[in-house]
């Protein structure tokens, strides 16, 4: 295309050349405050190599536990014994079942034995975790975290009026309370009366408010402390500490909520063939 005797062919040639072959950019190492492409490519190559290595290691670990009869339950499921959460354990178990279930691995001869090992490993780890939770619960302070609802009876004999009480709990519920021979105060002689109306009336009508609903662990501690207070030498500071524990127990027991029931999940393998 020519106009006024001037040719535009060289102009189109320069434009197309600049699009297809852009001028070289300066190396990014001279740009202040930015990482160089050389380091970025090196990091990318190292990540690629690391991914290939992880994949090869994981496949090698799968082969190891499948061929080793002495593999631990954690090795069978491929989880860490020190930092595995219940959600991670369940996810690992599901992944193993999807991978080695006989309906999926029909060509594998040992699929039945492998899936049984996976199920046994899952059950073993679950039982270990339950034992750990039970041990931690036993070691907890029952006045900080009650272990159950407060249905046991405890009478603070230091504040009890005794036989001269006009609203005697012993007369109201003689199957649960009786007078002691040492000092004539009331004492809970039996437990398991959480839904008993007479016992509830006796607790509510106590004029000194010295009958309390506590948990079994709290009751054992309070009874031991009460016996030490009533035995010479007498220490008033222990009585104050007993009162503080009772106040704390009443507060935490009123806040206690039963744990929600977990849905039953069966991990047993059923052979439908």
PDB file of C-alpha atoms in Angstrom:
ATOM      1  CA  UNK A   1       0.000   0.000   0.000  1.00  0.00           C
ATOM      2  CA  UNK A   2       1.539   3.241  -1.127  1.00  0.00           C
ATOM      3  CA  UNK A   3       0.459   6.807  -0.593  1.00  0.00           C
ATOM      4  CA  UNK A   4       2.068  10.004  -1.943  1.00  0.00           C
ATOM      5  CA  UNK A   5       4.861   7.871  -3.336  1.00  0.00           C
ATOM      6  CA  UNK A   6       5.885   6.459   0.100  1.00  0.00           C
ATOM      7  CA  UNK A   7       6.039   2.680   0.742  1.00  0.00           C
ATOM      8  CA  UNK A   8       4.689   1.306   4.079  1.00  0.00           C
ATOM      9  CA  UNK A   9       6.158  -2.188   3.699  1.00  0.00           C
ATOM     10  CA  UNK A  10       9.191  -1.497   5.926  1.00  0.00           C
ATOM     11  CA  UNK A  11       6.880  -0.166   8.658  1.00  0.00           C
ATOM     12  CA  UNK A  12       4.768  -3.404   8.776  1.00  0.00           C
ATOM     13  CA  UNK A  13       7.953  -5.433   8.730  1.00  0.00           C
ATOM     14  CA  UNK A  14       9.305  -3.627  11.798  1.00  0.00           C
ATOM     15  CA  UNK A  15       5.982  -4.009  13.669  1.00  0.00           C
ATOM     16  CA  UNK A  16       5.713  -7.740  12.989  1.00  0.00           C
ATOM     17  CA  UNK A  17       9.340  -8.238  13.938  1.00  0.00           C
ATOM     18  CA  UNK A  18       8.824  -6.421  17.257  1.00  0.00           C
ATOM     19  CA  UNK A  19       5.815  -8.646  18.071  1.00  0.00           C
ATOM     20  CA  UNK A  20       7.417 -11.950  17.107  1.00  0.00           C
ATOM     21  CA  UNK A  21      10.870 -11.097  18.416  1.00  0.00           C
ATOM     22  CA  UNK A  22      10.523  -8.657  21.349  1.00  0.00           C
ATOM     23  CA  UNK A  23      13.688  -6.935  22.531  1.00  0.00           C
ATOM     24  CA  UNK A  24      15.509  -8.788  25.308  1.00  0.00           C
ATOM     25  CA  UNK A  25      14.596  -7.748  28.854  1.00  0.00           C
ATOM     26  CA  UNK A  26      17.333  -6.804  31.274  1.00  0.00           C
ATOM     27  CA  UNK A  27      18.230  -9.570  33.727  1.00  0.00           C
ATOM     28  CA  UNK A  28      16.087  -9.387  36.843  1.00  0.00           C
ATOM     29  CA  UNK A  29      19.149  -9.546  39.050  1.00  0.00           C
ATOM     30  CA  UNK A  30      19.713  -5.851  38.233  1.00  0.00           C
ATOM     31  CA  UNK A  31      16.171  -4.927  39.296  1.00  0.00           C
ATOM     32  CA  UNK A  32      16.180  -3.730  42.885  1.00  0.00           C
ATOM     33  CA  UNK A  33      14.053  -5.601  45.409  1.00  0.00           C
ATOM     34  CA  UNK A  34      13.185  -8.613  43.209  1.00  0.00           C
ATOM     35  CA  UNK A  35      14.402 -12.202  43.167  1.00  0.00           C
ATOM     36  CA  UNK A  36      16.252 -13.366  40.094  1.00  0.00           C
ATOM     37  CA  UNK A  37      14.786 -15.833  37.616  1.00  0.00           C
ATOM     38  CA  UNK A  38      17.870 -17.975  38.154  1.00  0.00           C
ATOM     39  CA  UNK A  39      17.019 -18.546  41.815  1.00  0.00           C
ATOM     40  CA  UNK A  40      13.370 -19.090  40.958  1.00  0.00           C
ATOM     41  CA  UNK A  41      14.151 -21.744  38.362  1.00  0.00           C
ATOM     42  CA  UNK A  42      16.588 -23.402  40.749  1.00  0.00           C
ATOM     43  CA  UNK A  43      13.910 -23.508  43.448  1.00  0.00           C
ATOM     44  CA  UNK A  44      11.400 -24.923  40.962  1.00  0.00           C
ATOM     45  CA  UNK A  45      13.787 -27.667  39.899  1.00  0.00           C
ATOM     46  CA  UNK A  46      14.539 -28.544  43.525  1.00  0.00           C
ATOM     47  CA  UNK A  47      10.814 -28.744  44.313  1.00  0.00           C
ATOM     48  CA  UNK A  48      10.270 -31.038  41.373  1.00  0.00           C
ATOM     49  CA  UNK A  49      13.081 -33.271  42.513  1.00  0.00           C
ATOM     50  CA  UNK A  50      11.689 -33.248  46.064  1.00  0.00           C
ATOM     51  CA  UNK A  51       8.227 -34.273  44.831  1.00  0.00           C
ATOM     52  CA  UNK A  52       9.641 -37.179  42.863  1.00  0.00           C
ATOM     53  CA  UNK A  53      11.657 -38.233  45.906  1.00  0.00           C
ATOM     54  CA  UNK A  54       8.615 -38.065  48.197  1.00  0.00           C
ATOM     55  CA  UNK A  55       6.571 -40.142  45.786  1.00  0.00           C
ATOM     56  CA  UNK A  56       9.283 -42.771  45.533  1.00  0.00           C
ATOM     57  CA  UNK A  57       9.686 -42.825  49.335  1.00  0.00           C
ATOM     58  CA  UNK A  58       5.954 -43.229  49.914  1.00  0.00           C
ATOM     59  CA  UNK A  59       5.711 -46.064  47.405  1.00  0.00           C
ATOM     60  CA  UNK A  60       8.733 -47.714  49.015  1.00  0.00           C
ATOM     61  CA  UNK A  61       7.105 -47.391  52.455  1.00  0.00           C
ATOM     62  CA  UNK A  62       3.912 -49.011  51.128  1.00  0.00           C
ATOM     63  CA  UNK A  63       5.923 -51.924  49.820  1.00  0.00           C
ATOM     64  CA  UNK A  64       7.787 -52.213  53.134  1.00  0.00           C
ATOM     65  CA  UNK A  65       4.730 -52.571  55.386  1.00  0.00           C
ATOM     66  CA  UNK A  66       2.973 -54.874  52.941  1.00  0.00           C
ATOM     67  CA  UNK A  67       5.936 -57.242  52.817  1.00  0.00           C
ATOM     68  CA  UNK A  68       6.901 -56.929  56.485  1.00  0.00           C
ATOM     69  CA  UNK A  69       4.839 -58.968  58.984  1.00  0.00           C
ATOM     70  CA  UNK A  70       6.310 -56.942  61.872  1.00  0.00           C
ATOM     71  CA  UNK A  71       5.072 -53.551  60.640  1.00  0.00           C
ATOM     72  CA  UNK A  72       3.486 -51.421  63.354  1.00  0.00           C
ATOM     73  CA  UNK A  73      -0.148 -50.258  63.105  1.00  0.00           C
ATOM     74  CA  UNK A  74       1.071 -46.715  62.467  1.00  0.00           C
ATOM     75  CA  UNK A  75       3.267 -47.903  59.592  1.00  0.00           C
ATOM     76  CA  UNK A  76       0.384 -49.870  58.111  1.00  0.00           C
ATOM     77  CA  UNK A  77      -1.857 -46.791  58.052  1.00  0.00           C
ATOM     78  CA  UNK A  78       1.010 -44.448  57.169  1.00  0.00           C
ATOM     79  CA  UNK A  79       0.489 -42.013  60.060  1.00  0.00           C
ATOM     80  CA  UNK A  80       2.788 -40.450  62.627  1.00  0.00           C
ATOM     81  CA  UNK A  81       2.416 -41.934  66.098  1.00  0.00           C
ATOM     82  CA  UNK A  82       3.363 -38.656  67.816  1.00  0.00           C
ATOM     83  CA  UNK A  83       1.217 -36.129  65.966  1.00  0.00           C
ATOM     84  CA  UNK A  84      -1.682 -38.055  64.439  1.00  0.00           C
ATOM     85  CA  UNK A  85      -5.089 -36.537  65.184  1.00  0.00           C
ATOM     86  CA  UNK A  86      -8.358 -38.540  65.160  1.00  0.00           C
ATOM     87  CA  UNK A  87      -9.359 -36.885  61.887  1.00  0.00           C
ATOM     88  CA  UNK A  88      -6.031 -37.779  60.266  1.00  0.00           C
ATOM     89  CA  UNK A  89      -6.318 -41.349  61.533  1.00  0.00           C
ATOM     90  CA  UNK A  90      -9.796 -41.733  60.081  1.00  0.00           C
ATOM     91  CA  UNK A  91      -8.709 -40.221  56.762  1.00  0.00           C
ATOM     92  CA  UNK A  92      -5.707 -42.555  56.564  1.00  0.00           C
ATOM     93  CA  UNK A  93      -7.892 -45.580  57.311  1.00  0.00           C
ATOM     94  CA  UNK A  94     -10.388 -44.620  54.613  1.00  0.00           C
ATOM     95  CA  UNK A  95      -7.592 -44.092  52.123  1.00  0.00           C
ATOM     96  CA  UNK A  96      -6.160 -47.551  52.846  1.00  0.00           C
ATOM     97  CA  UNK A  97      -9.583 -49.171  52.506  1.00  0.00           C
ATOM     98  CA  UNK A  98     -10.198 -47.466  49.180  1.00  0.00           C
ATOM     99  CA  UNK A  99      -6.762 -48.528  47.986  1.00  0.00           C
ATOM    100  CA  UNK A 100      -6.683 -52.167  49.102  1.00  0.00           C
ATOM    101  CA  UNK A 101     -10.325 -53.227  49.302  1.00  0.00           C
ATOM    102  CA  UNK A 102     -10.900 -56.553  47.490  1.00  0.00           C
ATOM    103  CA  UNK A 103     -13.640 -54.984  45.384  1.00  0.00           C
ATOM    104  CA  UNK A 104     -11.071 -52.502  44.077  1.00  0.00           C
ATOM    105  CA  UNK A 105      -7.955 -54.702  43.943  1.00  0.00           C
ATOM    106  CA  UNK A 106      -9.504 -57.697  42.236  1.00  0.00           C
ATOM    107  CA  UNK A 107      -6.224 -58.685  40.617  1.00  0.00           C
ATOM    108  CA  UNK A 108      -4.329 -58.685  43.929  1.00  0.00           C
ATOM    109  CA  UNK A 109      -4.226 -62.118  45.561  1.00  0.00           C
ATOM    110  CA  UNK A 110      -3.468 -60.827  49.062  1.00  0.00           C
ATOM    111  CA  UNK A 111      -6.203 -58.177  49.118  1.00  0.00           C
ATOM    112  CA  UNK A 112      -8.184 -59.976  51.852  1.00  0.00           C
ATOM    113  CA  UNK A 113      -5.222 -60.357  54.208  1.00  0.00           C
ATOM    114  CA  UNK A 114      -4.059 -56.786  53.545  1.00  0.00           C
ATOM    115  CA  UNK A 115      -7.443 -55.244  54.305  1.00  0.00           C
ATOM    116  CA  UNK A 116      -7.665 -57.319  57.498  1.00  0.00           C
ATOM    117  CA  UNK A 117      -4.283 -55.965  58.587  1.00  0.00           C
ATOM    118  CA  UNK A 118      -5.496 -52.434  57.879  1.00  0.00           C
ATOM    119  CA  UNK A 119      -8.653 -52.946  59.960  1.00  0.00           C
ATOM    120  CA  UNK A 120      -6.718 -54.520  62.835  1.00  0.00           C
ATOM    121  CA  UNK A 121      -4.218 -51.658  62.805  1.00  0.00           C
ATOM    122  CA  UNK A 122      -7.054 -49.120  62.937  1.00  0.00           C
ATOM    123  CA  UNK A 123      -8.708 -50.907  65.871  1.00  0.00           C
ATOM    124  CA  UNK A 124      -5.405 -51.131  67.764  1.00  0.00           C
ATOM    125  CA  UNK A 125      -4.717 -47.407  67.385  1.00  0.00           C
ATOM    126  CA  UNK A 126      -8.279 -46.562  68.435  1.00  0.00           C
ATOM    127  CA  UNK A 127      -7.948 -48.641  71.604  1.00  0.00           C
ATOM    128  CA  UNK A 128      -4.597 -47.009  72.408  1.00  0.00           C
ATOM    129  CA  UNK A 129      -6.079 -43.537  71.958  1.00  0.00           C
ATOM    130  CA  UNK A 130      -9.001 -44.418  74.241  1.00  0.00           C
ATOM    131  CA  UNK A 131      -6.614 -45.622  76.944  1.00  0.00           C
ATOM    132  CA  UNK A 132      -4.624 -42.401  76.667  1.00  0.00           C
ATOM    133  CA  UNK A 133      -7.796 -40.315  76.974  1.00  0.00           C
ATOM    134  CA  UNK A 134      -8.856 -42.312  80.042  1.00  0.00           C
ATOM    135  CA  UNK A 135      -5.454 -41.810  81.667  1.00  0.00           C
ATOM    136  CA  UNK A 136      -5.527 -38.076  80.972  1.00  0.00           C
ATOM    137  CA  UNK A 137      -9.044 -37.848  82.385  1.00  0.00           C
ATOM    138  CA  UNK A 138      -7.963 -39.601  85.588  1.00  0.00           C
ATOM    139  CA  UNK A 139      -5.027 -37.214  85.982  1.00  0.00           C
ATOM    140  CA  UNK A 140      -7.250 -34.146  85.620  1.00  0.00           C
ATOM    141  CA  UNK A 141      -8.376 -32.079  88.577  1.00  0.00           C
ATOM    142  CA  UNK A 142     -12.012 -33.126  89.245  1.00  0.00           C
ATOM    143  CA  UNK A 143     -12.757 -29.677  90.630  1.00  0.00           C
ATOM    144  CA  UNK A 144     -11.602 -28.076  87.370  1.00  0.00           C
ATOM    145  CA  UNK A 145     -13.186 -30.576  84.977  1.00  0.00           C
ATOM    146  CA  UNK A 146     -15.808 -32.875  86.545  1.00  0.00           C
ATOM    147  CA  UNK A 147     -15.725 -36.389  85.130  1.00  0.00           C
ATOM    148  CA  UNK A 148     -19.512 -36.836  85.154  1.00  0.00           C
ATOM    149  CA  UNK A 149     -22.727 -35.391  86.534  1.00  0.00           C
ATOM    150  CA  UNK A 150     -22.819 -34.711  90.274  1.00  0.00           C
ATOM    151  CA  UNK A 151     -25.094 -37.315  91.873  1.00  0.00           C
ATOM    152  CA  UNK A 152     -23.062 -38.348  94.937  1.00  0.00           C
ATOM    153  CA  UNK A 153     -23.919 -36.877  98.342  1.00  0.00           C
ATOM    154  CA  UNK A 154     -21.456 -35.108 100.608  1.00  0.00           C
ATOM    155  CA  UNK A 155     -22.294 -33.568 103.996  1.00  0.00           C
ATOM    156  CA  UNK A 156     -20.020 -30.885 105.375  1.00  0.00           C
ATOM    157  CA  UNK A 157     -20.137 -32.075 108.983  1.00  0.00           C
ATOM    158  CA  UNK A 158     -18.367 -28.941 110.206  1.00  0.00           C
ATOM    159  CA  UNK A 159     -21.480 -26.879 109.458  1.00  0.00           C
ATOM    160  CA  UNK A 160     -24.088 -29.553 110.231  1.00  0.00           C
ATOM    161  CA  UNK A 161     -26.397 -28.823 113.217  1.00  0.00           C
ATOM    162  CA  UNK A 162     -26.753 -32.513 114.025  1.00  0.00           C
ATOM    163  CA  UNK A 163     -29.627 -34.126 115.896  1.00  0.00           C
ATOM    164  CA  UNK A 164     -31.121 -30.796 116.898  1.00  0.00           C
ATOM    165  CA  UNK A 165     -31.824 -29.766 113.282  1.00  0.00           C
ATOM    166  CA  UNK A 166     -35.559 -28.985 112.762  1.00  0.00           C
ATOM    167  CA  UNK A 167     -35.306 -30.190 109.145  1.00  0.00           C
ATOM    168  CA  UNK A 168     -33.248 -33.292 109.766  1.00  0.00           C
ATOM    169  CA  UNK A 169     -32.124 -35.052 106.608  1.00  0.00           C
ATOM    170  CA  UNK A 170     -31.866 -38.293 108.601  1.00  0.00           C
ATOM    171  CA  UNK A 171     -35.586 -38.161 109.404  1.00  0.00           C
ATOM    172  CA  UNK A 172     -36.458 -37.099 105.864  1.00  0.00           C
ATOM    173  CA  UNK A 173     -34.390 -39.744 104.054  1.00  0.00           C
ATOM    174  CA  UNK A 174     -33.124 -42.347 106.533  1.00  0.00           C
ATOM    175  CA  UNK A 175     -32.124 -44.683 103.688  1.00  0.00           C
ATOM    176  CA  UNK A 176     -29.455 -42.171 102.590  1.00  0.00           C
ATOM    177  CA  UNK A 177     -28.394 -40.328 105.777  1.00  0.00           C
ATOM    178  CA  UNK A 178     -27.597 -41.270 109.365  1.00  0.00           C
ATOM    179  CA  UNK A 179     -26.053 -39.673 112.427  1.00  0.00           C
ATOM    180  CA  UNK A 180     -22.428 -40.386 113.210  1.00  0.00           C
ATOM    181  CA  UNK A 181     -21.364 -41.764 116.565  1.00  0.00           C
ATOM    182  CA  UNK A 182     -18.359 -39.450 116.877  1.00  0.00           C
ATOM    183  CA  UNK A 183     -19.993 -36.016 116.916  1.00  0.00           C
ATOM    184  CA  UNK A 184     -23.682 -36.644 116.200  1.00  0.00           C
ATOM    185  CA  UNK A 185     -23.700 -34.923 112.810  1.00  0.00           C
ATOM    186  CA  UNK A 186     -25.372 -36.236 109.674  1.00  0.00           C
ATOM    187  CA  UNK A 187     -23.442 -38.211 107.074  1.00  0.00           C
ATOM    188  CA  UNK A 188     -24.334 -39.719 103.714  1.00  0.00           C
ATOM    189  CA  UNK A 189     -24.198 -43.484 104.230  1.00  0.00           C
ATOM    190  CA  UNK A 190     -25.139 -44.575 100.687  1.00  0.00           C
ATOM    191  CA  UNK A 191     -24.967 -43.204  97.170  1.00  0.00           C
ATOM    192  CA  UNK A 192     -26.960 -43.549  93.992  1.00  0.00           C
ATOM    193  CA  UNK A 193     -29.982 -41.452  95.003  1.00  0.00           C
ATOM    194  CA  UNK A 194     -29.801 -38.875  92.236  1.00  0.00           C
ATOM    195  CA  UNK A 195     -33.488 -39.190  91.260  1.00  0.00           C
ATOM    196  CA  UNK A 196     -34.822 -39.833  94.786  1.00  0.00           C
ATOM    197  CA  UNK A 197     -37.406 -37.187  95.688  1.00  0.00           C
ATOM    198  CA  UNK A 198     -36.957 -37.611  99.457  1.00  0.00           C
ATOM    199  CA  UNK A 199     -33.212 -37.114  99.163  1.00  0.00           C
ATOM    200  CA  UNK A 200     -33.713 -34.062  96.979  1.00  0.00           C
ATOM    201  CA  UNK A 201     -36.131 -32.620  99.562  1.00  0.00           C
ATOM    202  CA  UNK A 202     -33.648 -33.248 102.361  1.00  0.00           C
ATOM    203  CA  UNK A 203     -30.898 -31.489 100.422  1.00  0.00           C
ATOM    204  CA  UNK A 204     -33.130 -28.537  99.583  1.00  0.00           C
ATOM    205  CA  UNK A 205     -34.507 -28.118 103.128  1.00  0.00           C
ATOM    206  CA  UNK A 206     -31.147 -28.176 104.915  1.00  0.00           C
ATOM    207  CA  UNK A 207     -31.014 -24.882 106.886  1.00  0.00           C
ATOM    208  CA  UNK A 208     -27.203 -24.705 106.830  1.00  0.00           C
ATOM    209  CA  UNK A 209     -26.863 -25.679 103.149  1.00  0.00           C
ATOM    210  CA  UNK A 210     -24.253 -28.244 104.122  1.00  0.00           C
ATOM    211  CA  UNK A 211     -25.400 -31.106 101.843  1.00  0.00           C
ATOM    212  CA  UNK A 212     -23.953 -31.014  98.336  1.00  0.00           C
ATOM    213  CA  UNK A 213     -24.185 -33.028  95.139  1.00  0.00           C
ATOM    214  CA  UNK A 214     -20.678 -33.886  93.947  1.00  0.00           C
ATOM    215  CA  UNK A 215     -18.994 -36.315  91.579  1.00  0.00           C
ATOM    216  CA  UNK A 216     -17.399 -39.557  92.850  1.00  0.00           C
ATOM    217  CA  UNK A 217     -13.867 -38.184  92.469  1.00  0.00           C
ATOM    218  CA  UNK A 218     -14.784 -34.976  94.251  1.00  0.00           C
ATOM    219  CA  UNK A 219     -16.482 -36.894  97.072  1.00  0.00           C
ATOM    220  CA  UNK A 220     -13.403 -39.034  97.764  1.00  0.00           C
ATOM    221  CA  UNK A 221     -11.194 -35.951  98.077  1.00  0.00           C
ATOM    222  CA  UNK A 222     -13.692 -34.024 100.195  1.00  0.00           C
ATOM    223  CA  UNK A 223     -14.257 -36.947 102.569  1.00  0.00           C
ATOM    224  CA  UNK A 224     -10.516 -37.452 103.091  1.00  0.00           C
ATOM    225  CA  UNK A 225     -10.039 -33.766 103.784  1.00  0.00           C
ATOM    226  CA  UNK A 226     -13.003 -33.708 106.160  1.00  0.00           C
ATOM    227  CA  UNK A 227     -11.595 -36.616 108.173  1.00  0.00           C
ATOM    228  CA  UNK A 228      -8.239 -34.873 108.469  1.00  0.00           C
ATOM    229  CA  UNK A 229      -9.970 -31.701 109.683  1.00  0.00           C
ATOM    230  CA  UNK A 230     -12.073 -33.515 112.296  1.00  0.00           C
ATOM    231  CA  UNK A 231      -9.041 -35.372 113.637  1.00  0.00           C
ATOM    232  CA  UNK A 232      -6.629 -33.580 116.015  1.00  0.00           C
ATOM    233  CA  UNK A 233      -4.667 -31.404 115.662  1.00  0.00           C
ATOM    234  CA  UNK A 234      -7.388 -29.176 114.257  1.00  0.00           C
ATOM    235  CA  UNK A 235      -6.466 -26.707 111.540  1.00  0.00           C
ATOM    236  CA  UNK A 236      -8.899 -23.942 110.583  1.00  0.00           C
ATOM    237  CA  UNK A 237      -7.019 -23.223 107.367  1.00  0.00           C
ATOM    238  CA  UNK A 238      -7.938 -26.696 106.107  1.00  0.00           C
ATOM    239  CA  UNK A 239     -11.591 -25.948 106.845  1.00  0.00           C
ATOM    240  CA  UNK A 240     -11.371 -22.791 104.750  1.00  0.00           C
ATOM    241  CA  UNK A 241      -9.758 -24.774 101.956  1.00  0.00           C
ATOM    242  CA  UNK A 242     -12.561 -27.354 102.178  1.00  0.00           C
ATOM    243  CA  UNK A 243     -15.146 -24.590 101.799  1.00  0.00           C
ATOM    244  CA  UNK A 244     -13.341 -23.230  98.750  1.00  0.00           C
ATOM    245  CA  UNK A 245     -13.298 -26.682  97.136  1.00  0.00           C
ATOM    246  CA  UNK A 246     -17.021 -27.119  97.778  1.00  0.00           C
ATOM    247  CA  UNK A 247     -17.771 -23.731  96.213  1.00  0.00           C
ATOM    248  CA  UNK A 248     -15.624 -24.591  93.218  1.00  0.00           C
ATOM    249  CA  UNK A 249     -17.248 -28.011  92.848  1.00  0.00           C
ATOM    250  CA  UNK A 250     -20.754 -26.523  92.939  1.00  0.00           C
ATOM    251  CA  UNK A 251     -19.811 -23.957  90.318  1.00  0.00           C
ATOM    252  CA  UNK A 252     -18.200 -26.420  87.902  1.00  0.00           C
ATOM    253  CA  UNK A 253     -20.864 -29.084  88.422  1.00  0.00           C
ATOM    254  CA  UNK A 254     -23.585 -26.612  87.467  1.00  0.00           C
ATOM    255  CA  UNK A 255     -21.676 -25.859  84.257  1.00  0.00           C
ATOM    256  CA  UNK A 256     -21.098 -29.501  83.395  1.00  0.00           C
ATOM    257  CA  UNK A 257     -22.570 -30.732  80.118  1.00  0.00           C
ATOM    258  CA  UNK A 258     -22.705 -34.331  79.054  1.00  0.00           C
ATOM    259  CA  UNK A 259     -20.522 -35.092  76.026  1.00  0.00           C
ATOM    260  CA  UNK A 260     -22.463 -35.609  72.847  1.00  0.00           C
ATOM    261  CA  UNK A 261     -22.895 -39.178  71.760  1.00  0.00           C
ATOM    262  CA  UNK A 262     -20.607 -40.131  68.931  1.00  0.00           C
ATOM    263  CA  UNK A 263     -22.225 -41.979  66.021  1.00  0.00           C
ATOM    264  CA  UNK A 264     -21.351 -45.638  65.979  1.00  0.00           C
ATOM    265  CA  UNK A 265     -19.000 -46.428  63.130  1.00  0.00           C
ATOM    266  CA  UNK A 266     -18.242 -50.044  62.347  1.00  0.00           C
ATOM    267  CA  UNK A 267     -14.779 -50.743  60.973  1.00  0.00           C
ATOM    268  CA  UNK A 268     -15.338 -54.468  60.597  1.00  0.00           C
ATOM    269  CA  UNK A 269     -14.739 -55.938  57.164  1.00  0.00           C
ATOM    270  CA  UNK A 270     -17.653 -57.908  55.745  1.00  0.00           C
ATOM    271  CA  UNK A 271     -16.958 -60.338  52.930  1.00  0.00           C
ATOM    272  CA  UNK A 272     -20.056 -60.311  50.742  1.00  0.00           C
ATOM    273  CA  UNK A 273     -18.622 -62.776  48.248  1.00  0.00           C
TER     274      UNK A 273
END
